CSV table of C-alpha atoms and ligand atoms in Angstrom, one decimal:
chain,number,residue,atom,x,y,z
H,1,MET,CA,-0.2,0.1,-0.2
H,2,LYS,CA,1.0,3.3,-0.4
H,3,ILE,CA,0.0,6.2,1.3
H,4,ILE,CA,1.4,9.6,-0.6
H,5,LYS,CA,1.6,13.4,1.7
H,6,THR,CA,0.7,15.9,-1.2
H,7,ASP,CA,1.1,19.2,0.6
H,8,GLY,CA,4.5,20.3,0.6
H,9,MET,CA,4.3,22.5,3.6
H,10,LEU,CA,3.4,20.4,6.9
H,11,THR,CA,6.0,19.0,8.4
H,12,VAL,CA,5.5,15.0,10.5
H,13,GLU,CA,6.5,14.2,13.7
H,14,PRO,CA,7.7,10.6,14.8
H,15,GLU,CA,4.0,11.0,17.3
H,16,GLN,CA,2.3,10.6,13.6
H,17,PHE,CA,3.7,8.1,12.0
H,18,ALA,CA,3.4,6.5,15.1
H,19,TYR,CA,-0.2,5.9,13.6
H,20,LEU,CA,0.9,3.3,10.5
H,21,GLU,CA,3.2,1.4,12.7
H,22,GLY,CA,2.0,-2.0,11.6
H,23,LEU,CA,0.1,-1.1,8.2
H,24,GLY,CA,3.6,-1.9,5.7
H,25,ALA,CA,2.8,0.5,3.9
H,26,GLU,CA,4.7,2.9,2.2
H,27,PHE,CA,5.2,6.7,3.1
H,28,VAL,CA,6.1,8.4,0.6
H,29,GLU,CA,5.8,13.1,0.1
H,30,LYS,CA,6.2,15.1,-2.5
H,31,THR,CA,4.1,18.0,-3.7
H,32,LEU,CA,1.8,17.7,-5.6
H,33,LEU,CA,-0.3,21.2,-5.5
H,34,THR,CA,-2.0,20.6,-9.2
H,35,GLU,CA,-4.1,17.8,-10.4
H,36,ASP,CA,-2.0,17.7,-13.9
H,37,ALA,CA,1.2,16.6,-11.1
H,38,LEU,CA,-1.2,14.6,-8.5
H,39,ILE,CA,-2.6,12.8,-11.8
H,40,ALA,CA,0.9,12.5,-13.0
H,41,GLU,CA,2.7,11.4,-9.7
H,42,ALA,CA,0.2,9.9,-7.0
H,43,LYS,CA,-1.8,7.0,-10.1
H,44,ASP,CA,-0.7,4.2,-7.1
H,45,ALA,CA,-1.6,5.9,-4.2
H,46,ASP,CA,-3.8,4.0,-1.8
H,47,ALA,CA,-4.3,7.5,0.7
H,48,LEU,CA,-3.4,10.8,0.2
H,49,MET,CA,-3.5,13.4,3.3
H,50,VAL,CA,-3.8,16.7,1.8
H,51,LEU,CA,-4.0,20.2,2.4
H,52,ARG,CA,-5.8,22.8,-0.5
H,53,GLU,CA,-5.0,20.0,-3.7
H,54,PRO,CA,-6.9,20.3,-6.1
H,55,ILE,CA,-9.2,16.9,-5.6
H,56,THR,CA,-12.0,17.2,-8.3
H,57,ALA,CA,-13.1,14.2,-10.1
H,58,ARG,CA,-10.5,14.3,-13.1
H,59,VAL,CA,-8.4,13.7,-10.9
H,60,LEU,CA,-10.1,11.0,-9.0
H,61,SER,CA,-10.9,9.1,-12.9
H,62,GLU,CA,-6.9,9.5,-12.5
H,63,LEU,CA,-6.4,7.4,-9.4
H,64,ARG,CA,-8.0,4.2,-9.6
H,65,ASN,CA,-5.5,2.3,-6.2
H,66,LEU,CA,-7.1,5.0,-4.6
H,67,LYS,CA,-9.5,4.0,-1.2
H,68,VAL,CA,-9.4,7.2,1.3
H,69,ILE,CA,-8.0,11.2,1.9
H,70,GLY,CA,-7.6,12.9,4.9
H,71,ARG,CA,-7.8,16.2,4.7
H,72,PHE,CA,-5.4,18.6,7.0
H,73,GLY,CA,-8.4,20.5,8.1
H,74,VAL,CA,-11.9,20.9,8.1
H,75,GLY,CA,-12.5,23.6,4.7
H,76,LEU,CA,-13.5,21.2,1.8
H,77,ASP,CA,-13.8,23.3,-1.0
H,78,SER,CA,-10.8,21.8,-2.9
H,79,ILE,CA,-11.9,18.2,-2.6
H,80,ASP,CA,-15.5,16.6,-4.9
H,81,VAL,CA,-17.3,14.7,-2.4
H,82,GLU,CA,-19.3,13.8,-3.9
H,83,ALA,CA,-17.6,12.6,-7.0
H,84,CYS,CA,-15.4,10.0,-3.8
H,85,THR,CA,-18.3,9.5,-2.6
H,86,ARG,CA,-19.4,8.6,-6.6
H,87,ALA,CA,-15.1,6.6,-6.8
H,88,GLY,CA,-16.5,5.2,-4.0
H,89,VAL,CA,-13.7,6.7,-1.9
H,90,GLN,CA,-14.2,8.1,1.7
H,91,VAL,CA,-12.1,11.6,2.7
H,92,THR,CA,-11.5,12.4,6.0
H,93,TYR,CA,-11.3,15.4,7.3
H,94,VAL,CA,-10.3,17.4,11.1
H,95,PRO,CA,-13.4,19.7,12.2
H,96,ASP,CA,-11.9,20.1,16.1
H,97,SER,CA,-9.0,21.1,16.5
H,98,ASN,CA,-8.2,24.5,15.9
H,99,ILE,CA,-11.4,26.0,17.5
H,100,ASP,CA,-9.4,27.2,20.0
H,101,GLU,CA,-7.1,29.0,17.6
H,102,VAL,CA,-9.8,30.1,15.0
H,103,SER,CA,-12.0,32.4,17.1
H,104,THR,CA,-8.0,33.8,19.3
H,105,HIS,CA,-7.0,34.9,16.0
H,106,ALA,CA,-10.7,36.8,15.4
H,107,LEU,CA,-10.6,38.0,18.8
H,108,ALA,CA,-6.6,39.4,18.1
H,109,LEU,CA,-7.9,40.7,15.7
H,110,ILE,CA,-10.8,42.6,16.9
H,111,LEU,CA,-9.2,43.2,19.7
H,112,SER,CA,-5.6,44.8,17.8
H,113,LEU,CA,-8.5,47.1,15.2
H,114,ALA,CA,-10.8,48.5,18.2
H,115,ARG,CA,-7.7,49.3,19.9
H,116,LYS,CA,-5.6,50.8,17.0
H,117,LEU,CA,-3.1,49.1,17.4
H,118,LYS,CA,-1.1,50.0,14.4
H,119,THR,CA,-1.8,53.6,14.8
H,120,TYR,CA,-0.4,53.1,17.7
H,121,ASP,CA,2.9,51.5,17.1
H,122,SER,CA,3.3,53.7,14.3
H,123,ALA,CA,3.5,57.0,15.9
H,124,VAL,CA,5.5,55.4,19.0
H,125,ARG,CA,8.3,54.3,16.2
H,126,LYS,CA,8.1,57.5,14.6
H,127,GLY,CA,9.0,58.6,17.7
H,128,ARG,CA,5.6,60.7,18.3
H,129,TRP,CA,5.0,59.5,21.9
H,130,PHE,CA,2.0,61.8,22.5
H,131,ALA,CA,-0.4,60.5,20.3
H,132,MET,CA,-3.3,60.0,22.6
H,133,ASP,CA,-5.3,61.8,19.8
H,134,ASP,CA,-4.7,59.1,16.8
H,135,GLY,CA,-6.6,56.4,19.1
H,136,ALA,CA,-9.7,58.9,18.8
H,137,GLY,CA,-12.7,57.3,18.4
H,138,ILE,CA,-11.6,54.3,20.3
H,139,THR,CA,-14.4,52.9,22.2
H,140,ARG,CA,-15.4,50.1,25.2
H,141,PRO,CA,-16.4,46.1,24.1
H,142,SER,CA,-19.4,47.3,26.3
H,143,LYS,CA,-20.5,50.0,23.5
H,144,GLN,CA,-20.2,47.9,21.1
H,145,VAL,CA,-22.0,45.2,18.7
H,146,LEU,CA,-20.1,42.2,18.0
H,147,GLY,CA,-21.9,40.9,14.3
H,148,LEU,CA,-20.8,37.0,14.0
H,149,ILE,CA,-21.6,35.7,10.3
H,150,GLY,CA,-22.2,31.4,11.2
H,151,PHE,CA,-23.2,30.5,14.4
H,152,GLY,CA,-21.4,27.5,14.0
H,153,GLN,CA,-17.9,26.4,16.8
H,154,ILE,CA,-16.2,29.1,15.4
H,155,GLY,CA,-18.9,31.4,16.5
H,156,ARG,CA,-19.7,29.8,18.7
H,157,LEU,CA,-16.7,30.6,21.2
H,158,THR,CA,-15.9,33.8,19.5
H,159,ALA,CA,-19.0,34.8,20.9
H,160,ALA,CA,-17.9,33.0,24.1
H,161,LYS,CA,-14.9,34.8,23.8
H,162,ALA,CA,-16.0,37.9,22.8
H,163,LYS,CA,-18.3,38.6,25.7
H,164,ALA,CA,-16.1,37.6,27.9
H,165,PHE,CA,-15.1,41.6,27.4
H,166,GLY,CA,-18.3,43.2,27.1
H,167,TYR,CA,-19.5,42.6,23.5
H,168,GLU,CA,-23.2,42.8,22.8
H,169,ILE,CA,-23.4,40.0,20.2
H,170,ILE,CA,-26.1,39.3,17.5
H,171,ALA,CA,-25.7,36.1,14.7
H,172,TYR,CA,-26.7,35.7,11.6
H,173,ASP,CA,-26.7,31.7,10.8
H,174,PRO,CA,-30.0,30.3,9.2
H,175,TYR,CA,-29.4,27.2,9.8
H,176,MET,CA,-29.3,27.3,13.2
H,177,PRO,CA,-32.2,26.9,15.3
H,178,ALA,CA,-32.9,30.7,17.2
H,179,GLU,CA,-33.2,29.1,20.4
H,180,LYS,CA,-29.3,27.7,20.6
H,181,ILE,CA,-28.1,30.8,19.0
H,182,SER,CA,-29.7,33.1,22.1
H,183,ALA,CA,-28.9,29.6,25.2
H,184,ALA,CA,-25.2,31.0,23.7
H,185,GLY,CA,-26.1,35.0,24.7
H,186,ALA,CA,-26.9,35.6,21.4
H,187,ASN,CA,-28.9,37.8,19.5
H,188,PRO,CA,-29.9,35.7,17.3
H,189,VAL,CA,-30.8,38.2,13.5
H,190,SER,CA,-30.8,39.2,10.1
H,191,LEU,CA,-28.3,39.3,7.8
H,192,GLU,CA,-29.5,42.7,6.9
H,193,GLU,CA,-30.1,43.4,10.5
H,194,LEU,CA,-26.5,42.2,11.8
H,195,LEU,CA,-24.8,44.9,8.8
H,196,GLY,CA,-27.4,47.6,10.4
H,197,LYS,CA,-25.9,47.0,13.0
H,198,ALA,CA,-22.7,45.8,14.3
H,199,ASP,CA,-19.5,47.1,15.1
H,200,PHE,CA,-17.7,44.4,14.3
H,201,VAL,CA,-18.7,42.1,11.3
H,202,SER,CA,-16.8,38.9,12.0
H,203,LEU,CA,-17.5,35.7,9.7
H,204,HIS,CA,-17.5,32.3,10.8
H,205,ILE,CA,-18.7,30.1,7.2
H,206,PRO,CA,-17.4,27.7,4.5
H,207,ALA,CA,-16.7,28.9,1.0
H,208,THR,CA,-19.5,27.2,-0.8
H,209,PRO,CA,-21.8,29.3,-3.9
H,210,GLU,CA,-24.0,31.0,-1.3
H,211,THR,CA,-22.1,32.3,0.8
H,212,ARG,CA,-19.5,33.7,-1.9
H,213,ASN,CA,-19.4,37.4,-1.4
H,214,ILE,CA,-20.9,37.2,0.9
H,215,ILE,CA,-19.7,40.5,1.9
H,216,SER,CA,-20.3,41.7,-1.6
H,217,ALA,CA,-20.2,46.4,-1.8
H,218,ASP,CA,-23.7,46.2,-1.3
H,219,ALA,CA,-23.0,44.4,2.1
H,220,LEU,CA,-20.0,46.6,3.2
H,221,GLU,CA,-22.9,49.5,2.0
H,222,LYS,CA,-25.1,48.2,4.4
H,223,MET,CA,-23.0,48.3,7.2
H,224,LYS,CA,-22.6,50.9,9.9
H,225,LYS,CA,-19.7,53.6,9.2
H,226,GLY,CA,-17.1,53.2,11.0
H,227,ALA,CA,-17.3,49.3,11.3
H,228,PHE,CA,-14.8,46.9,10.7
H,229,VAL,CA,-14.1,42.5,8.7
H,230,ILE,CA,-12.7,40.5,10.0
H,231,ASN,CA,-12.4,37.2,7.9
H,232,VAL,CA,-11.0,34.8,9.7
H,233,SER,CA,-12.9,31.9,7.5
H,234,ARG,CA,-12.3,31.5,3.6
H,235,GLY,CA,-10.8,34.1,0.5
H,236,GLY,CA,-13.8,35.0,-1.5
H,237,LEU,CA,-16.2,35.8,1.1
H,238,VAL,CA,-15.6,39.0,1.2
H,239,ASP,CA,-15.5,41.5,-2.4
H,240,GLU,CA,-12.3,43.0,-2.1
H,241,ALA,CA,-12.0,45.2,-4.1
H,242,ALA,CA,-15.4,46.7,-2.9
H,243,LEU,CA,-13.1,46.4,0.6
H,244,ALA,CA,-10.9,48.6,-0.5
H,245,GLU,CA,-12.4,51.1,-1.6
H,246,ALA,CA,-15.3,51.3,1.4
H,247,ILE,CA,-11.7,51.7,4.0
H,248,ARG,CA,-10.6,54.4,1.4
H,249,SER,CA,-14.3,56.0,0.8
H,250,GLY,CA,-14.1,56.2,4.9
H,251,HIS,CA,-17.3,53.7,5.3
H,252,ILE,CA,-15.9,50.2,6.8
H,253,ALA,CA,-11.9,52.0,9.2
H,254,GLY,CA,-10.6,48.9,8.5
H,255,ALA,CA,-9.9,44.9,8.4
H,256,GLY,CA,-8.5,42.4,10.0
H,257,ILE,CA,-8.2,39.7,7.0
H,258,ASP,CA,-6.0,36.3,7.5
H,259,THR,CA,-7.9,34.3,4.6
H,260,PHE,CA,-7.6,35.7,1.1
H,261,GLU,CA,-9.6,35.2,-2.1
H,262,LYS,CA,-5.8,34.4,-3.8
H,263,GLU,CA,-3.0,33.0,-1.2
H,264,PRO,CA,-1.0,33.8,-1.5
H,265,PRO,CA,-2.4,37.9,-2.4
H,266,SER,CA,-0.7,39.2,-5.5
H,267,PRO,CA,1.8,42.1,-4.1
H,268,ASP,CA,-1.1,44.5,-6.1
H,269,ASN,CA,-3.6,43.4,-3.8
H,270,PRO,CA,-5.5,46.7,-2.7
H,271,LEU,CA,-6.0,45.4,1.0
H,272,LEU,CA,-2.2,45.1,0.9
H,273,ALA,CA,-1.9,48.9,0.4
H,274,LEU,CA,-4.0,50.1,3.3
H,275,ASP,CA,-2.9,51.2,7.1
H,276,GLN,CA,-6.7,50.0,8.4
H,277,VAL,CA,-5.9,47.2,7.5
H,278,ILE,CA,-4.4,44.0,10.0
H,279,VAL,CA,-2.9,41.1,7.5
H,280,SER,CA,-2.4,37.7,8.2
H,281,PRO,CA,-1.3,34.6,5.7
H,282,HIS,CA,-3.8,32.2,6.6
H,283,ALA,CA,-2.2,31.4,9.9
H,284,ALA,CA,-5.4,31.7,12.3
H,285,HIS,CA,-5.0,27.9,12.6
H,286,TYR,CA,-1.8,27.1,13.7
H,287,SER,CA,-0.9,26.9,17.1
H,288,THR,CA,2.1,24.0,18.5
H,289,GLN,CA,-1.1,22.8,20.1
H,290,SER,CA,-3.3,22.5,17.0
H,291,TYR,CA,-0.2,21.7,14.6
H,292,ALA,CA,0.4,18.5,16.0
H,293,GLU,CA,-3.1,17.2,16.9
H,294,VAL,CA,-4.5,17.8,13.2
H,295,ARG,CA,-1.6,15.8,11.7
H,296,SER,CA,-1.6,12.7,14.1
H,297,LYS,CA,-5.9,13.1,13.8
H,298,VAL,CA,-5.3,12.6,9.8
H,299,PHE,CA,-2.5,10.3,10.7
H,300,ALA,CA,-4.3,8.2,12.7
H,301,ASP,CA,-8.2,7.9,10.3
H,302,VAL,CA,-6.1,7.1,7.1
H,303,ALA,CA,-4.7,4.2,8.5
H,304,ALA,CA,-7.9,3.1,10.2
H,305,VAL,CA,-9.7,3.6,6.9
H,306,LEU,CA,-5.9,1.1,5.6
H,307,ARG,CA,-7.5,-1.3,8.2
H,308,GLY,CA,-11.0,-1.7,6.8
H,309,GLU,CA,-11.5,0.4,10.4
H,310,LYS,CA,-13.9,3.5,10.2
H,311,PRO,CA,-12.5,6.7,11.4
H,312,LYS,CA,-13.7,8.9,13.4
H,313,TYR,CA,-13.8,11.9,11.5
H,314,PRO,CA,-14.9,10.4,7.9
H,315,VAL,CA,-17.0,13.6,5.8
H,316,ASN,CA,-19.0,10.8,3.6
H,317,PHE,CA,-20.2,7.3,4.2
H,318,LYS,CA,-20.8,7.7,7.8
H,319,GLY,CA,-22.4,4.8,8.4
W,1,NAD,N1,-8.7,30.6,8.8
W,1,NAD,C1,-8.0,29.8,9.2
W,1,NAD,O1,-6.4,28.5,9.7
W,1,NAD,C2,-8.9,29.0,9.4
W,1,NAD,C3,-9.1,27.4,10.3
W,1,NAD,C4,-10.5,26.2,10.4
W,1,NAD,C5,-11.2,26.4,9.9
W,1,NAD,N2,-11.9,27.8,9.1
W,1,NAD,C6,-12.4,28.3,8.9
W,1,NAD,O2,-13.8,28.7,9.6
W,1,NAD,C7,-14.6,28.4,9.2
W,1,NAD,C8,-16.1,27.6,10.3
W,1,NAD,O3,-15.9,27.0,10.9
W,1,NAD,P1,-16.3,25.9,12.5
W,1,NAD,O4,-15.9,25.1,12.1
W,1,NAD,O5,-16.6,27.1,12.7
W,1,NAD,O6,-17.7,25.3,10.6
W,1,NAD,P2,-18.7,24.8,11.2
W,1,NAD,O7,-19.7,24.3,10.0
W,1,NAD,O8,-19.1,24.3,13.3
W,1,NAD,O9,-19.4,25.9,11.6
W,1,NAD,C9,-20.0,27.0,10.7
W,1,NAD,C10,-22.0,27.3,9.9
W,1,NAD,O10,-22.3,28.2,9.7
W,1,NAD,C11,-22.7,28.0,9.0
W,1,NAD,N3,-24.0,28.4,8.1
W,1,NAD,C12,-23.5,27.6,6.1
W,1,NAD,N4,-24.1,28.6,5.2
W,1,NAD,C13,-24.5,29.7,6.4
W,1,NAD,C14,-24.8,31.4,5.5
W,1,NAD,N5,-24.9,31.0,4.0
W,1,NAD,N6,-24.8,31.6,6.4
W,1,NAD,C15,-24.9,32.5,7.7
W,1,NAD,N7,-24.5,30.8,8.6
W,1,NAD,C16,-23.6,30.2,7.4
W,1,NAD,C17,-23.3,26.5,9.8
W,1,NAD,O11,-25.2,26.5,10.1
W,1,NAD,C18,-22.2,26.2,10.5
W,1,NAD,O12,-23.4,26.6,11.1
W,1,NAD,C19,-14.6,27.3,8.4
W,1,NAD,O13,-16.1,27.5,7.3
W,1,NAD,C20,-13.3,27.6,7.6
W,1,NAD,O14,-13.9,28.1,6.0
W,1,NAD,C21,-10.9,28.8,8.7
């Protein structure tokens, strides 16, 4: 049996290799980031371990031995799960290794923007100590509203953490019963209401055709003047050109962006030219602990499937 890890990025430690003991499988690492590369180099794979590689129907039709795909993380937008199911390929993922990290990162962006840390940092470095007024407009959390779009695992934990700082929390999630949102201490609202009320609009939703550009030029216009946009979920949820324009016009005060439509973003991405925007390299999930956990869970599940056992985190064939 052959397992190919194709992301070319994540390192593997002895604690992960331990899951393959006794399996008698060959483990190979190759960087195969395109459909063509996967088809050319992974034809004989029984298992793939992937990060963001395109697992399409075309790739699946060529990888005839494939039995299982383990995805390092929760997002499945790079995998055609329906095509995997049709091909009899088990997909596994890791939905729960970095909820703490992503919610903390969202809060870090919110608080940094709220406290104008970038502005103050730059003033002090330029030798301006009496720069208090640069923070004009800074407001207490207890006087501000955090609007969460998506109230799943990460949305809920972001709400719990933000509540401790005093923010009023409102949430829009049409697939979550309103009682569940209320029970978690947030007010369930429509998207329109959220956009009109929130000082911070934070996205915690998957990338789907329905959520594409949910923060569009029109949505930005409906937002409060001086509000902020936070995206630690997926690129494609925010119309980046429209957001940059809304910030330049002064309607939106700034943004915290961890995920971009194109990653890495091109140097001429308009958001990168704006001081009011804090960016990070799709790193919201990262901590020493989450990084180890996500790899171990993929190795454990891929090994389980190759042994003929049920994986702990199946995406398809759940029965
Ligand atoms: N930046 C990172 O490093 C990183 C790491 C992990 C996860 N993520 C992202 O965070 C997102 C949220 O993760 P999670 O674990 O909370 O997922 P989850 O599945 O628990 O929650 C997603 C929520 O979004 C809701 N939703 C779906 N479509 C919606 C819509 N159109 N409008 C409003 N709500 C909608 C669902 O009902 C669900 O409650 C993931 O989809 C992933 O894209 C990013």
